[in-house]
Amino acid sequence: MSTQKNTKAQPPEKLTGIELTDIPKSAVGTKAIASALNHVFTETGVARGIGLLKNLNQTYGFDCPGCAWPDPDEKRAFLAEYCENGAKAIAEEATKNKVSPMFFSTHSVDELAELSDYEIGKSGRITHPMLLQPGASHYEEISWDEAFQLIGEELNSLNSPDEAIFYTSGRTSNEAAYLYQLFVRQFGTNNLPDCSNMCHESSGSGLAETLGIGKGSVTLDDFNHADLVIVMGQNPGTNHPRMLSALSETKKNGGKIITVNPLPEVGLLNYKDPQNPLKWIGKGQDLTDLFLQVKINGDVALLKIILKLMKEKEEEQPNSVFNHEFIQEYTDGFEAFIADLDNYTIDELLPQTGLKLPEIKKATQLIMNNDNIIICWAMGLTQHKNAVDNIREVVNLLLVKGSIGKKGAGTCPVRGHSNVQGDRTMGIWEKPKEVFLQALEKEFEFNAPRKHGYDVVHAIQAMHAEKAKVFIGMGGNFISATPDTEYTAEALRNCSLTVHVSTKLNRSHLIHGKRALILPCLGRSEQDHQASGPQFVSVENSMGVVHQSSGHLSPCSPALLSEPAIVAGMAAATLKNSKVNWSHLVSNYDFIREKIEATIAGFDNYNERVRQKGGFYLPNNARAKDFKPTHTGKANFTINQPSDIALQEGEFILMTIRTHDQYNTTIYGLNDRYRGVLNERRVLFMNSEDMKDLGLSKMDLVDLTSHFEGTKRTAAKFLVIPYSIPRQCTATYFPEANVLVPIRSTARISNTPASKGVVITIAKHK
Ligand SMILES: Nc1nc2c(c(=O)[nH]1)N[C@H]1C(S)=C(S)[C@@H](COP(=O)(O)OP(=O)(O)OC[C@H]3O[C@@H](n4cnc5c(=O)[nH]c(N)nc54)[C@H](O)[C@@H]3O)O[C@H]1N2
Ligand SMILES: Nc1nc2c(c(=O)[nH]1)N[C@H]1C(S)=C(S)[C@@H](COP(=O)(O)OP(=O)(O)OC[C@H]3O[C@@H](n4cnc5c(=O)[nH]c(N)nc54)[C@H](O)[C@@H]3O)O[C@H]1N2
Ligand SMILES: [Mo]
């Protein structure tokens, strides 16, 4: 019998044997390449490994599942179009290790749940559909047909379609995502939460309101023309390594770079170009011209100081700072925004930033002196209570400069998952637009639901309250990616059925509903054959380029189905009155793309254009300086709130971040090389002065307790490491720390968990 109730949903609190090293002075270079090849060859073998790397991000190869950073439109070098972490991502997928029915018969679910995420991941690719019966201790093999029948029966026995939740992670292709949302809406609900809810939702909310499009406005080429790039709350050396080449181009063309981050992230500070082996030896290139080591969540305060300094200068010398022509013609709300700046004094804002005024003045000068400005950001801005404020304040800064909708300027939210942006474009959203629903209704002759669905946090709360009873995950690792781990575990255990469409074993298969299914699917790197022959899929990168991706490896098991085929199987078994011929659509993905073209703007001649070299750009109104889609018809200035976190004596703010050796919840290895930590994930980075105040020494073992609205959550056993980080700020890794993130601690408007703004106290472990 399963002892699920006693199984912890968090990774085990085991230490793995830490080793501290010097922090490297530059990113990429030979070490990165050696590390990449090592991961690929160990996991896949040499021949398979070379085949893989050769096809990665090449025009007719497969899209790297690592991140959403775009490929150059023209030139593609063999080495440069993958990076160390992209190579690790594909090695993880193309591994020789298999999780077969035999594996499941020899390991109980409870036994597997005791393993670390690293060990779970290393067990390998899932080869067959598996079922866990109520009360059973082991998964058993099930046929695809039986699995689909079971899903259909469970879904149809619900009191309402809104009792089912359909999650999507961001690797799902356009074709699979489109079919999935169609199935879900024909079933009758908009409960389509996705990983974006935990990721760039705040960017989407802030940008749609101010600029009329939830996506960024720049293209890769803009980096060649920017005078100034500001990188805020992002660690590209680890998470988007190919972005460093773009920043390096900015520098080559005389542009400057400001970095705003509580940590001196190695990649951003100095970089060795993998494209240029001559430069691997030697010092590397200093990328950052000005590093502002801001306090966690000090960004709105920082931006407000910059804007106040600009305003002062403008008052001294009218028309010298603000772009009044642009403001006049294209924007709304400028006066109210400018007036609001007077509600703050620099003296009260400054302590929130942890910075000195002269360095902020330097940044302001760079901003005033340059007109083509790009601002890039990622999770350091989007995962705070005032995250939407962060994004809107970034937009304010660009708008006063007129730095949007022209070459070398604009917004650059750097997306995470390789197709997270495409999934949204395909309709994976709990709040679909009316025009889209109408287009679906017309094309497929059904009544689409209008009620907004649950996002990730609301979905967890609904399952916890037993208002939702079936959970289906299209990829991802819900239990480990979501906040408040033990609460979320209770929510999932309340379900009558949990289903995961997955490539690899993960913790979400082990913390399950009364009944659970694992449906194994093809990965990006694998060939996809359907009735009409070999298929490719398409994806959209962070800059709105839609292009094809086709795998070249033979599938790791003959029993795998593609994601579109799995959706079609579930839909056919569930929907009795659908007018959609699901198996026909899946027989040739061109048929799915025809339907996308018929219902989503920007996909004209989809099948033809997706076959063009490099794909095609989707329309982008902000890029075209057309702000009509906003509620005022213009680009909107907004009034935003600095952080309202007031730390009590002994409290710290904690950000939960990624190591260099993980992909979200997938742990490739136990090192965080760029931060000088090897072989350990349970670490807490702290300012050495703060350590002194608490009487802590390097490598002391501590427990972390988070405090939120009178509730407490604890994560035990972290090793303290003195680090260059502002006072009262601390950092540790996710998913180990997710247990500390309270389910209700989310961003205003976007409802994104505030995983970078957790209030904690620290105590020696007893
Ligand atoms: N190798 C690899 N690549 C990945 C991923 C991965 O896990 N591994 N994940 C993918 C996904 S889904 C995403 S969303 C992206 C994530 O990419 P990132 O957002 O770069 O990832 P995080 O590790 O969360 O890093 C957040 C950064 O923000 C800083 N930061 C934290 N709080 C603040 C703050 O309040 N203000 C400022 N200014 N900075 C702050 C942190 O110090 C850190 O440098 O990467 C994608 N690419
Ligand atoms: N505390 C804290 N929590 C966070 C974050 C944070 O910074 N701090 N970041 C958040 C962010 S930005 C994100 S995007 C989410 C990520 O949340 P998710 O997207 O849910 O998590 P991943 O770890 O990316 O999912 C990995 C799993 O996806 C499956 N998989 C991999 N490739 C494929 C595929 O091609 N098809 C299918 N069907 N499955 C596949 C594998 O089984 C693997 O175990 O986590 C969020 N959670
Ligand atoms: Mo993400």
Short mmCIF file of N, CA and C in Angstrom, two decimals, residues 40-103:
data_model
loop_
_atom_site.label_atom_id
_atom_site.label_comp_id
_atom_site.label_asym_id
_atom_site.label_seq_id
_atom_site.Cartn_x
_atom_site.Cartn_y
_atom_site.Cartn_z
N VAL A 40 26.85 15.53 -22.90
CA VAL A 40 26.24 14.89 -24.06
C VAL A 40 26.76 13.47 -24.23
N PHE A 41 28.08 13.31 -24.19
CA PHE A 41 28.63 11.99 -24.46
C PHE A 41 28.34 11.01 -23.32
N THR A 42 28.35 11.45 -22.10
CA THR A 42 28.04 10.53 -21.01
C THR A 42 26.59 10.06 -21.10
N GLU A 43 25.69 10.96 -21.42
CA GLU A 43 24.27 10.56 -21.44
C GLU A 43 23.91 9.76 -22.69
N THR A 44 24.50 10.14 -23.83
CA THR A 44 23.97 9.60 -25.09
C THR A 44 24.93 8.70 -25.84
N GLY A 45 26.20 8.72 -25.50
CA GLY A 45 27.20 8.02 -26.30
C GLY A 45 27.70 8.97 -27.39
N VAL A 46 28.89 8.67 -27.91
CA VAL A 46 29.54 9.64 -28.79
C VAL A 46 28.81 9.81 -30.13
N ALA A 47 28.45 8.71 -30.79
CA ALA A 47 27.87 8.82 -32.14
C ALA A 47 26.55 9.59 -32.08
N ARG A 48 25.67 9.17 -31.18
CA ARG A 48 24.37 9.83 -31.04
C ARG A 48 24.58 11.30 -30.67
N GLY A 49 25.59 11.54 -29.83
CA GLY A 49 25.86 12.89 -29.36
C GLY A 49 26.27 13.82 -30.49
N ILE A 50 27.15 13.32 -31.36
CA ILE A 50 27.59 14.18 -32.48
C ILE A 50 26.42 14.48 -33.41
N GLY A 51 25.62 13.44 -33.69
CA GLY A 51 24.44 13.62 -34.53
C GLY A 51 23.53 14.69 -33.96
N LEU A 52 23.41 14.68 -32.66
CA LEU A 52 22.53 15.63 -31.98
C LEU A 52 23.02 17.05 -32.15
N LEU A 53 24.28 17.26 -31.81
CA LEU A 53 24.80 18.62 -31.81
C LEU A 53 24.82 19.22 -33.21
N LYS A 54 25.04 18.33 -34.20
CA LYS A 54 25.10 18.80 -35.58
C LYS A 54 23.78 19.43 -36.01
N ASN A 55 22.68 18.90 -35.49
CA ASN A 55 21.37 19.36 -35.94
C ASN A 55 20.74 20.42 -35.07
N LEU A 56 21.38 20.71 -33.96
CA LEU A 56 20.76 21.60 -33.00
C LEU A 56 20.73 23.04 -33.51
N ASN A 57 19.54 23.60 -33.55
CA ASN A 57 19.33 24.99 -33.98
C ASN A 57 19.87 25.29 -35.37
N GLN A 58 20.08 24.26 -36.18
CA GLN A 58 20.41 24.54 -37.57
C GLN A 58 19.08 24.71 -38.29
N THR A 59 19.14 25.35 -39.46
CA THR A 59 17.90 25.77 -40.09
C THR A 59 16.90 24.61 -40.26
N TYR A 60 17.38 23.44 -40.65
CA TYR A 60 16.44 22.34 -40.81
C TYR A 60 16.62 21.27 -39.73
N GLY A 61 17.22 21.65 -38.63
CA GLY A 61 17.38 20.71 -37.53
C GLY A 61 16.27 20.93 -36.51
N PHE A 62 16.56 20.63 -35.25
CA PHE A 62 15.51 20.80 -34.24
C PHE A 62 15.85 21.98 -33.34
N ASP A 63 14.77 22.54 -32.80
CA ASP A 63 14.90 23.71 -31.96
C ASP A 63 15.41 23.29 -30.60
N CYS A 64 16.41 23.97 -30.11
CA CYS A 64 16.95 23.61 -28.81
C CYS A 64 15.89 23.76 -27.74
N PRO A 65 15.66 22.71 -26.93
CA PRO A 65 14.65 22.82 -25.90
C PRO A 65 15.13 23.62 -24.69
N GLY A 66 16.35 24.17 -24.77
CA GLY A 66 16.91 24.87 -23.61
C GLY A 66 16.23 26.17 -23.31
N CYS A 67 16.27 27.13 -24.23
CA CYS A 67 15.63 28.40 -23.91
C CYS A 67 15.03 29.00 -25.17
N ALA A 68 14.41 30.15 -25.04
CA ALA A 68 13.66 30.73 -26.16
C ALA A 68 14.45 31.80 -26.88
N TRP A 69 15.75 31.94 -26.57
CA TRP A 69 16.56 32.95 -27.24
C TRP A 69 16.59 32.64 -28.74
N PRO A 70 16.42 33.65 -29.60
CA PRO A 70 16.31 33.39 -31.04
C PRO A 70 17.63 33.00 -31.69
N ASP A 71 17.51 32.37 -32.85
CA ASP A 71 18.68 32.08 -33.68
C ASP A 71 18.87 33.25 -34.62
N PRO A 72 20.11 33.47 -35.06
CA PRO A 72 20.31 34.56 -36.02
C PRO A 72 19.52 34.27 -37.30
N ASP A 73 19.02 35.31 -37.94
CA ASP A 73 18.25 35.11 -39.16
C ASP A 73 19.13 34.54 -40.27
N GLU A 74 20.38 34.94 -40.28
CA GLU A 74 21.25 34.52 -41.38
C GLU A 74 22.28 33.48 -40.94
N LYS A 75 23.42 34.00 -40.53
CA LYS A 75 24.57 33.16 -40.24
C LYS A 75 24.35 32.19 -39.07
N ARG A 76 24.64 30.91 -39.26
CA ARG A 76 24.57 29.98 -38.13
C ARG A 76 25.84 29.13 -38.04
N ALA A 77 26.60 29.35 -37.02
CA ALA A 77 27.84 28.60 -36.87
C ALA A 77 27.55 27.29 -36.15
N PHE A 78 28.39 26.29 -36.39
CA PHE A 78 28.18 24.99 -35.76
C PHE A 78 28.26 25.10 -34.24
N LEU A 79 29.32 25.73 -33.77
CA LEU A 79 29.50 25.78 -32.32
C LEU A 79 28.60 26.79 -31.65
N ALA A 80 28.37 27.90 -32.33
CA ALA A 80 27.74 29.01 -31.63
C ALA A 80 26.25 28.83 -31.41
N GLU A 81 25.59 28.01 -32.21
CA GLU A 81 24.15 27.96 -32.08
C GLU A 81 23.66 26.95 -31.04
N TYR A 82 24.59 26.36 -30.33
CA TYR A 82 24.16 25.71 -29.10
C TYR A 82 25.07 26.23 -28.01
N CYS A 83 24.70 26.01 -26.80
CA CYS A 83 25.51 26.50 -25.72
C CYS A 83 25.66 25.35 -24.74
N GLU A 84 26.45 25.55 -23.74
CA GLU A 84 26.68 24.50 -22.76
C GLU A 84 25.34 23.98 -22.23
N ASN A 85 24.47 24.90 -21.86
CA ASN A 85 23.25 24.45 -21.22
C ASN A 85 22.23 23.90 -22.19
N GLY A 86 22.29 24.35 -23.46
CA GLY A 86 21.46 23.73 -24.48
C GLY A 86 21.90 22.29 -24.70
N ALA A 87 23.21 22.11 -24.73
CA ALA A 87 23.75 20.76 -24.91
C ALA A 87 23.32 19.86 -23.76
N LYS A 88 23.32 20.42 -22.55
CA LYS A 88 22.88 19.62 -21.40
C LYS A 88 21.40 19.26 -21.54
N ALA A 89 20.62 20.22 -22.04
CA ALA A 89 19.17 19.98 -22.17
C ALA A 89 18.91 18.83 -23.13
N ILE A 90 19.64 18.80 -24.25
CA ILE A 90 19.36 17.72 -25.19
C ILE A 90 19.97 16.41 -24.73
N ALA A 91 21.09 16.49 -24.01
CA ALA A 91 21.68 15.26 -23.48
C ALA A 91 20.68 14.60 -22.53
N GLU A 92 20.02 15.44 -21.75
CA GLU A 92 19.03 14.97 -20.79
C GLU A 92 17.90 14.21 -21.52
N GLU A 93 17.52 14.75 -22.67
CA GLU A 93 16.42 14.14 -23.42
C GLU A 93 16.88 12.90 -24.19
N ALA A 94 18.10 12.97 -24.74
CA ALA A 94 18.57 11.89 -25.60
C ALA A 94 19.31 10.81 -24.81
N THR A 95 19.17 10.80 -23.51
CA THR A 95 19.87 9.85 -22.65
C THR A 95 19.62 8.39 -23.06
N LYS A 96 20.62 7.55 -22.79
CA LYS A 96 20.46 6.11 -23.07
C LYS A 96 19.62 5.43 -21.98
N ASN A 97 19.53 6.08 -20.83
CA ASN A 97 18.84 5.43 -19.71
C ASN A 97 17.33 5.38 -19.94
N LYS A 98 16.72 4.28 -19.54
CA LYS A 98 15.29 4.10 -19.79
C LYS A 98 14.54 3.77 -18.51
N VAL A 99 13.37 4.36 -18.41
CA VAL A 99 12.45 4.01 -17.33
C VAL A 99 11.37 3.14 -17.96
N SER A 100 11.56 1.84 -17.85
CA SER A 100 10.68 0.88 -18.54
C SER A 100 9.66 0.32 -17.55
N PRO A 101 8.68 -0.46 -18.03
CA PRO A 101 7.75 -1.11 -17.11
C PRO A 101 8.48 -1.94 -16.05
N MET A 102 9.59 -2.54 -16.44
CA MET A 102 10.41 -3.32 -15.50
C MET A 102 10.93 -2.43 -14.38
N PHE A 103 11.39 -1.24 -14.74
CA PHE A 103 11.88 -0.28 -13.74
C PHE A 103 10.77 0.00 -12.72
#
